[in-house]
Amino acid sequence: MRYDDSSPSPESGSAVSPDRPWYARRSTLVVAAAAVAPACLAGWLLTQVLVSDGAGERPPKASAASGPDAKPGAAPATGSPSAPAASAPASASPSPAASAAPAPAKGPLTGRTVVIDPGHNTGNFKHSREINKQVDIGTNRKECDTTGTTTNAGYMEAEFTLDVSLRLRAVLEAQGVKVVLTHQADRPWGPCIDERARIGNEAAADAVVSVHADGVSAGSRGFHVILPATVKAGGADTAKIVGPSRELGERIAGNFARTTGSAPANYLGGGTGLVVRDDLGGLNLSTRPKVFIECGNMRDAKDAAQLTSPEWRQKAAQGIANGIVGFLGG
Ligand code: ZN
C-alpha cells in the first residue's frame, strides 16, 4: 500500500519524464528478455507516449488504510511464508547463474552495493503503538511505519515485499552485487522509514529499491515506480539523487513491464508507470539513488492473482534486478 504515507498530502511533485521516456532507455542486458515479450506489449509500449501532468495522480485513499481486515493472528506464523530459503542463497537463487557459490559471488558487479527495502513488516499489525510514533522526514513528520495492505484473502503486503526482496537479493548476488536488506523478518516491527533511508545511506548504496504493492480499489491495476521529487528541508535534500533515481526508476519500470508482462498503473502516472512524490520519508531522506516500486494492486482480484503467484513474483524480482543491473552498468 502507500507505505509511509498514511496521510497523503496533495501531490506537489507529480511529474513525468519531460525529456526521455523510460521505455527509450533499456538495459542492454535485457534486450534478450524483450524478445520474449508479447508482440502486443511492444505495441502497447509505443502507445505510452502520452505524458500527463500528473494531475490526479493522488489515488483515492485506500479504504483499508490500516489493513483492518488483515488477520493479525496470521502474522506470527507468516514471517517469511513463501519466501525462498533465505539462509541458503545458492538454492534460493533462481537465476541461470544459480550455480554461484553461497559466498559472495564474483560477477560483473562485484564491488557494487544495493540496498533492498522490503516494505512494511508482518509484525507491524501487532505493534501499532511503535509504528505510529512520529519520525522526522525533513519536510514533515510522519508515522514511523505503516502496516501495509493485504489481498482480500489476507495475503499481507509485508509477506509479498519480503518474498520479492529475497528473490531479488538472490538474483543480484549471482551478479556479484553486495546486497543489504533493511530487514528480513528478523525484528518484530519496522524499521521506521527514517531508519530505512539511513540504512541505504550508511551502506553507501549504489542503488536502493523499496518494494511494495498497492492497496487501492478493485479495477485499479498495474505497477508504478515512485521517484523522489526535489525537496530540501531539515534533513532532506534530494537534489543530488533526483536525476540518477529517475534513471534507476525508468530502467526498473521498463524491465519490470517486459519481464512480468504487466502494464503501468491505469490509475495514476498517466500510463507511464512513473510517479514523482515529495511526501515519502524513505525517499526524502535518501542520499543514494532510490525508488519505490508498487508491483500491483493487492485489492484487485486480477492483480492479486499475480502477486500471490510465486512464479510471478520471480518474474517481478527478475525485472527489478534487470533494471538495477542496467543502471549499474552491468
Ligand atoms: Zn506498501
Short mmCIF file of C-alpha atoms and ligand atoms in Angstrom, two decimals:
data_model
loop_
_atom_site.label_atom_id
_atom_site.label_comp_id
_atom_site.label_asym_id
_atom_site.label_seq_id
_atom_site.Cartn_x
_atom_site.Cartn_y
_atom_site.Cartn_z
CA MET A 1 0.00 0.00 0.00
CA ARG A 2 1.02 3.53 0.14
CA TYR A 3 3.72 2.67 2.67
CA ASP A 4 4.87 5.56 4.73
CA ASP A 5 2.12 7.84 3.67
CA SER A 6 -0.94 7.08 5.59
CA SER A 7 -1.84 10.72 5.34
CA PRO A 8 -1.14 11.52 1.75
CA SER A 9 -0.68 15.15 1.02
CA PRO A 10 -1.65 16.78 -2.21
CA GLU A 11 0.72 15.83 -4.89
CA SER A 12 3.06 18.66 -5.47
CA GLY A 13 5.86 16.91 -7.20
CA SER A 14 3.89 14.93 -9.70
CA ALA A 15 5.57 14.83 -12.97
CA VAL A 16 6.56 12.51 -15.68
CA SER A 17 9.68 12.40 -17.68
CA PRO A 18 9.89 15.63 -19.58
CA ASP A 19 12.74 14.56 -21.71
CA ARG A 20 13.39 10.95 -22.28
CA PRO A 21 10.71 8.35 -21.61
CA TRP A 22 11.75 5.33 -19.64
CA TYR A 23 10.95 2.95 -22.40
CA ALA A 24 13.58 4.63 -24.52
CA ARG A 25 16.21 3.54 -22.10
CA ARG A 26 16.71 -0.12 -21.96
CA SER A 27 19.33 -2.14 -20.39
CA THR A 28 21.37 -3.99 -22.93
CA LEU A 29 21.27 -6.89 -20.56
CA VAL A 30 17.58 -7.31 -21.02
CA VAL A 31 17.26 -6.88 -24.72
CA ALA A 32 17.01 -10.63 -24.93
CA ALA A 33 14.20 -10.58 -22.44
CA ALA A 34 12.34 -8.15 -24.60
CA ALA A 35 12.37 -10.70 -27.37
CA VAL A 36 10.09 -12.93 -25.42
CA ALA A 37 7.67 -10.21 -24.58
CA PRO A 38 4.39 -10.47 -26.40
CA ALA A 39 4.35 -8.51 -29.57
CA CYS A 40 1.33 -6.73 -28.28
CA LEU A 41 3.36 -5.40 -25.42
CA ALA A 42 5.77 -3.77 -27.80
CA GLY A 43 2.84 -2.14 -29.48
CA TRP A 44 1.48 -1.14 -26.19
CA LEU A 45 4.75 0.41 -25.16
CA LEU A 46 4.67 2.58 -28.20
CA THR A 47 1.32 3.88 -27.17
CA GLN A 48 2.63 5.05 -23.84
CA VAL A 49 3.90 8.29 -25.21
CA LEU A 50 1.20 10.31 -23.65
CA VAL A 51 2.70 12.39 -20.93
CA SER A 52 0.30 13.65 -18.38
CA ASP A 53 0.86 16.44 -16.00
CA GLY A 54 0.38 14.04 -13.20
CA ALA A 55 -2.74 15.76 -12.04
CA GLY A 56 -4.98 13.41 -10.24
CA GLU A 57 -2.18 11.05 -9.55
CA ARG A 58 -3.11 11.01 -5.98
CA PRO A 59 -5.13 7.85 -5.85
CA PRO A 60 -8.13 7.58 -3.70
CA LYS A 61 -7.07 6.85 -0.21
CA ALA A 62 -7.31 3.18 0.33
CA SER A 63 -10.34 2.40 2.35
CA ALA A 64 -8.33 -0.17 4.18
CA ALA A 65 -5.57 2.23 5.04
CA SER A 66 -4.64 0.32 8.11
CA GLY A 67 -5.46 -3.07 6.83
CA PRO A 68 -8.33 -3.71 9.18
CA ASP A 69 -9.27 -6.95 7.60
CA ALA A 70 -5.84 -8.34 7.84
CA LYS A 71 -5.66 -11.29 10.09
CA PRO A 72 -3.43 -10.32 12.95
CA GLY A 73 -3.37 -13.86 14.12
CA ALA A 74 -1.72 -14.87 10.92
CA ALA A 75 1.21 -12.60 11.42
CA PRO A 76 3.40 -14.62 13.74
CA ALA A 77 3.35 -17.62 11.51
CA THR A 78 3.99 -15.71 8.38
CA GLY A 79 7.35 -14.22 8.98
CA SER A 80 8.52 -15.33 5.60
CA PRO A 81 5.78 -17.63 4.44
CA SER A 82 6.64 -18.43 0.92
CA ALA A 83 9.99 -16.82 0.78
CA PRO A 84 12.79 -18.73 -0.78
CA ALA A 85 15.20 -20.14 1.73
CA ALA A 86 16.93 -17.04 2.89
CA SER A 87 19.65 -18.91 4.63
CA ALA A 88 20.64 -20.81 1.57
CA PRO A 89 21.47 -18.30 -1.10
CA ALA A 90 22.62 -20.86 -3.58
CA SER A 91 19.43 -22.85 -3.53
CA ALA A 92 17.34 -19.74 -3.31
CA SER A 93 18.90 -18.31 -6.37
CA PRO A 94 16.56 -18.97 -9.24
CA SER A 95 18.61 -17.38 -11.96
CA PRO A 96 20.60 -19.21 -14.58
CA ALA A 97 23.64 -18.20 -12.61
CA ALA A 98 22.38 -20.11 -9.62
CA SER A 99 25.45 -22.23 -9.61
CA ALA A 100 27.23 -19.38 -7.89
CA ALA A 101 28.70 -20.24 -4.54
CA PRO A 102 26.82 -19.26 -1.42
CA ALA A 103 29.63 -16.94 -0.52
CA PRO A 104 29.60 -13.56 -2.23
CA ALA A 105 29.71 -14.41 -5.88
CA LYS A 106 32.22 -12.95 -8.24
CA GLY A 107 30.46 -11.28 -11.07
CA PRO A 108 30.35 -8.27 -13.30
CA LEU A 109 29.00 -6.20 -10.44
CA THR A 110 31.37 -7.27 -7.72
CA GLY A 111 32.13 -4.27 -5.57
CA ARG A 112 28.73 -2.67 -6.05
CA THR A 113 26.22 -2.39 -3.24
CA VAL A 114 22.44 -2.46 -3.50
CA VAL A 115 20.08 -1.95 -0.58
CA ILE A 116 16.69 -3.62 -0.86
CA ASP A 117 13.93 -2.39 1.40
CA PRO A 118 11.02 -4.80 1.86
CA GLY A 119 8.11 -2.50 2.57
CA HIS A 120 6.41 -2.76 5.99
CA ASN A 121 6.82 -5.74 8.30
CA THR A 122 4.40 -8.56 9.02
CA GLY A 123 4.69 -7.70 12.70
CA ASN A 124 3.55 -4.11 12.27
CA PHE A 125 -0.07 -5.10 12.80
CA LYS A 126 0.77 -6.05 16.35
CA HIS A 127 2.86 -3.01 17.10
CA SER A 128 0.63 -0.09 16.28
CA ARG A 129 1.96 1.99 19.13
CA GLU A 130 5.52 1.68 17.96
CA ILE A 131 4.85 2.23 14.29
CA ASN A 132 2.54 5.16 14.89
CA LYS A 133 5.28 7.11 16.61
CA GLN A 134 6.15 10.15 14.56
CA VAL A 135 9.55 10.48 12.94
CA ASP A 136 11.18 13.41 11.21
CA ILE A 137 11.36 13.11 7.43
CA GLY A 138 12.90 16.51 6.87
CA THR A 139 9.92 18.07 5.19
CA ASN A 140 7.44 16.85 7.73
CA ARG A 141 6.77 14.37 10.47
CA LYS A 142 5.13 11.06 9.73
CA GLU A 143 4.39 7.71 11.25
CA CYS A 144 7.42 5.52 11.80
CA ASP A 145 5.94 2.87 9.53
CA THR A 146 2.60 1.52 8.37
CA THR A 147 1.05 -1.91 8.29
CA GLY A 148 0.77 -2.17 4.55
CA THR A 149 -2.22 -3.64 2.83
CA THR A 150 -3.42 -7.19 2.17
CA THR A 151 -5.22 -9.05 -0.55
CA ASN A 152 -8.89 -9.68 0.08
CA ALA A 153 -7.88 -13.19 1.10
CA GLY A 154 -5.46 -11.90 3.71
CA TYR A 155 -2.09 -12.25 1.99
CA MET A 156 -0.10 -9.47 3.53
CA GLU A 157 1.78 -6.90 1.58
CA ALA A 158 4.64 -7.35 4.02
CA GLU A 159 4.82 -11.04 3.09
CA PHE A 160 4.89 -10.13 -0.57
CA THR A 161 7.55 -7.47 -0.21
CA LEU A 162 9.88 -9.73 1.74
CA ASP A 163 9.42 -12.61 -0.67
CA VAL A 164 10.19 -10.48 -3.71
CA SER A 165 13.12 -8.88 -1.90
CA LEU A 166 14.69 -12.23 -1.08
CA ARG A 167 14.30 -13.35 -4.67
CA LEU A 168 15.77 -10.06 -5.82
CA ARG A 169 18.70 -10.48 -3.50
CA ALA A 170 19.46 -13.90 -4.92
CA VAL A 171 19.47 -12.62 -8.49
CA LEU A 172 21.70 -9.68 -7.67
CA GLU A 173 24.13 -11.70 -5.58
CA ALA A 174 24.62 -14.01 -8.52
CA GLN A 175 25.93 -10.95 -10.36
CA GLY A 176 28.39 -10.27 -7.61
CA VAL A 177 26.41 -7.46 -6.01
CA LYS A 178 26.67 -6.93 -2.29
CA VAL A 179 23.06 -6.80 -1.12
CA VAL A 180 21.82 -5.33 2.13
CA LEU A 181 18.23 -5.80 3.25
CA THR A 182 16.71 -3.23 5.58
CA HIS A 183 15.07 -6.12 7.41
CA GLN A 184 14.14 -9.73 6.82
CA ALA A 185 11.57 -10.79 9.37
CA ASP A 186 14.30 -10.59 11.94
CA ARG A 187 12.68 -7.91 14.03
CA PRO A 188 9.16 -7.55 15.47
CA TRP A 189 8.24 -4.39 13.61
CA GLY A 190 9.65 -1.65 11.42
CA PRO A 191 12.22 -0.37 10.73
CA CYS A 192 10.93 3.19 10.77
CA ILE A 193 11.05 4.99 7.47
CA ASP A 194 13.91 7.22 8.54
CA GLU A 195 15.95 4.21 9.53
CA ARG A 196 15.15 2.53 6.21
CA ALA A 197 16.62 5.53 4.44
CA ARG A 198 19.60 5.64 6.76
CA ILE A 199 20.48 2.02 6.05
CA GLY A 200 20.84 2.84 2.37
CA ASN A 201 22.85 5.94 3.11
CA GLU A 202 25.21 4.26 5.53
CA ALA A 203 25.78 1.37 3.16
CA ALA A 204 26.80 3.93 0.53
CA ALA A 205 24.48 2.02 -1.74
CA ASP A 206 24.84 2.43 -5.48
CA ALA A 207 21.09 1.91 -5.72
CA VAL A 208 18.24 1.44 -3.29
CA VAL A 209 14.86 -0.07 -4.08
CA SER A 210 11.89 -0.19 -1.75
CA VAL A 211 9.48 -2.97 -2.67
CA HIS A 212 5.74 -2.53 -2.21
CA ALA A 213 2.32 -3.44 -3.55
CA ASP A 214 -0.56 -1.02 -3.56
CA GLY A 215 -3.93 -1.25 -1.85
CA VAL A 216 -6.46 0.74 -3.85
CA SER A 217 -9.87 -0.01 -5.27
CA ALA A 218 -10.59 -3.01 -7.47
CA GLY A 219 -10.21 -2.23 -11.14
CA SER A 220 -7.11 -0.19 -10.49
CA ARG A 221 -4.35 -2.30 -11.92
CA GLY A 222 -0.72 -2.36 -12.85
CA PHE A 223 2.60 -1.28 -11.41
CA HIS A 224 4.27 2.04 -10.87
CA VAL A 225 7.66 3.25 -9.80
CA ILE A 226 7.91 6.21 -7.45
CA LEU A 227 10.72 8.69 -7.96
CA PRO A 228 11.94 11.28 -5.46
CA ALA A 229 10.91 14.87 -6.01
CA THR A 230 13.38 17.65 -5.38
CA VAL A 231 12.99 18.56 -1.74
CA LYS A 232 15.17 20.47 0.64
CA ALA A 233 14.10 20.90 4.24
CA GLY A 234 15.54 19.77 7.50
CA GLY A 235 17.45 16.56 6.94
CA ALA A 236 16.01 16.11 3.47
CA ASP A 237 17.93 17.19 0.42
CA THR A 238 17.31 15.16 -2.70
CA ALA A 239 18.92 17.46 -5.25
CA LYS A 240 21.74 15.05 -5.95
CA ILE A 241 19.63 11.93 -6.26
CA VAL A 242 16.71 13.12 -8.34
CA GLY A 243 18.49 12.58 -11.65
CA PRO A 244 20.06 9.18 -11.02
CA SER A 245 16.95 7.99 -9.23
CA ARG A 246 14.89 8.77 -12.30
CA GLU A 247 17.24 6.77 -14.45
CA LEU A 248 17.10 3.90 -12.00
CA GLY A 249 13.32 4.08 -11.92
CA GLU A 250 12.92 4.24 -15.66
CA ARG A 251 15.11 1.21 -16.11
CA ILE A 252 13.21 -0.72 -13.49
CA ALA A 253 9.85 0.24 -14.97
CA GLY A 254 10.84 -0.81 -18.46
CA ASN A 255 12.33 -4.09 -17.35
CA PHE A 256 9.50 -4.86 -14.97
CA ALA A 257 6.97 -4.41 -17.77
CA ARG A 258 8.91 -6.65 -20.09
CA THR A 259 9.63 -9.37 -17.57
CA THR A 260 6.22 -9.61 -15.95
CA GLY A 261 4.04 -8.55 -18.87
CA SER A 262 2.29 -6.16 -16.50
CA ALA A 263 1.18 -2.77 -17.69
CA PRO A 264 1.89 0.53 -15.97
CA ALA A 265 -0.77 1.52 -13.49
CA ASN A 266 -4.06 2.57 -15.01
CA TYR A 267 -4.95 4.82 -12.09
CA LEU A 268 -2.03 7.21 -11.77
CA GLY A 269 1.08 8.24 -13.60
CA GLY A 270 -0.68 8.94 -16.85
CA GLY A 271 0.16 5.47 -18.15
CA THR A 272 3.89 5.97 -17.78
CA GLY A 273 4.35 3.74 -14.75
CA LEU A 274 6.25 6.61 -13.13
CA VAL A 275 5.17 8.94 -10.37
CA VAL A 276 7.16 11.61 -8.55
CA ARG A 277 6.43 12.19 -4.88
CA ASP A 278 7.70 14.53 -2.23
CA ASP A 279 5.93 13.05 0.78
CA LEU A 280 7.80 9.83 1.35
CA GLY A 281 10.37 9.81 4.11
CA GLY A 282 12.14 6.87 2.57
CA LEU A 283 12.89 8.97 -0.49
CA ASN A 284 13.26 12.39 1.08
CA LEU A 285 15.93 11.23 3.48
CA SER A 286 17.90 9.20 0.98
CA THR A 287 21.27 10.39 -0.21
CA ARG A 288 21.60 7.47 -2.58
CA PRO A 289 19.72 6.83 -5.86
CA LYS A 290 16.46 5.35 -4.71
CA VAL A 291 12.99 4.44 -5.94
CA PHE A 292 9.94 2.64 -4.68
CA ILE A 293 8.09 0.14 -6.80
CA GLU A 294 4.43 -0.68 -6.35
CA CYS A 295 4.26 -4.03 -8.07
CA GLY A 296 0.48 -4.20 -8.41
CA ASN A 297 -2.77 -3.64 -6.57
CA MET A 298 -3.45 -6.24 -3.90
CA ARG A 299 -7.11 -5.24 -3.76
CA ASP A 300 -7.75 -6.09 -7.39
CA ALA A 301 -8.52 -9.74 -7.98
CA LYS A 302 -6.56 -10.00 -11.21
CA ASP A 303 -3.52 -8.24 -9.83
CA ALA A 304 -3.80 -10.24 -6.62
CA ALA A 305 -3.73 -13.47 -8.60
CA GLN A 306 -0.35 -12.41 -9.91
CA LEU A 307 1.00 -11.07 -6.66
CA THR A 308 0.19 -14.32 -4.88
CA SER A 309 1.90 -16.43 -7.52
CA PRO A 310 5.49 -17.45 -6.68
CA GLU A 311 6.23 -17.71 -10.39
CA TRP A 312 5.04 -14.18 -10.99
CA ARG A 313 7.00 -12.90 -8.03
CA GLN A 314 10.12 -14.44 -9.51
CA LYS A 315 9.47 -12.54 -12.73
CA ALA A 316 8.91 -9.38 -10.72
CA ALA A 317 12.21 -9.84 -8.92
CA GLN A 318 13.98 -10.54 -12.18
CA GLY A 319 12.55 -7.42 -13.76
CA ILE A 320 13.60 -5.23 -10.87
CA ALA A 321 17.03 -6.84 -10.88
CA ASN A 322 17.45 -6.27 -14.60
CA GLY A 323 16.66 -2.62 -14.12
CA ILE A 324 19.16 -2.30 -11.31
CA VAL A 325 21.84 -4.15 -13.22
CA GLY A 326 21.30 -1.92 -16.22
CA PHE A 327 21.53 1.14 -14.03
CA LEU A 328 24.77 -0.13 -12.52
CA GLY A 329 26.17 -0.74 -15.95
CA GLY A 330 26.37 -4.49 -15.61
ZN ZN B 1 3.50 -0.52 0.89
#
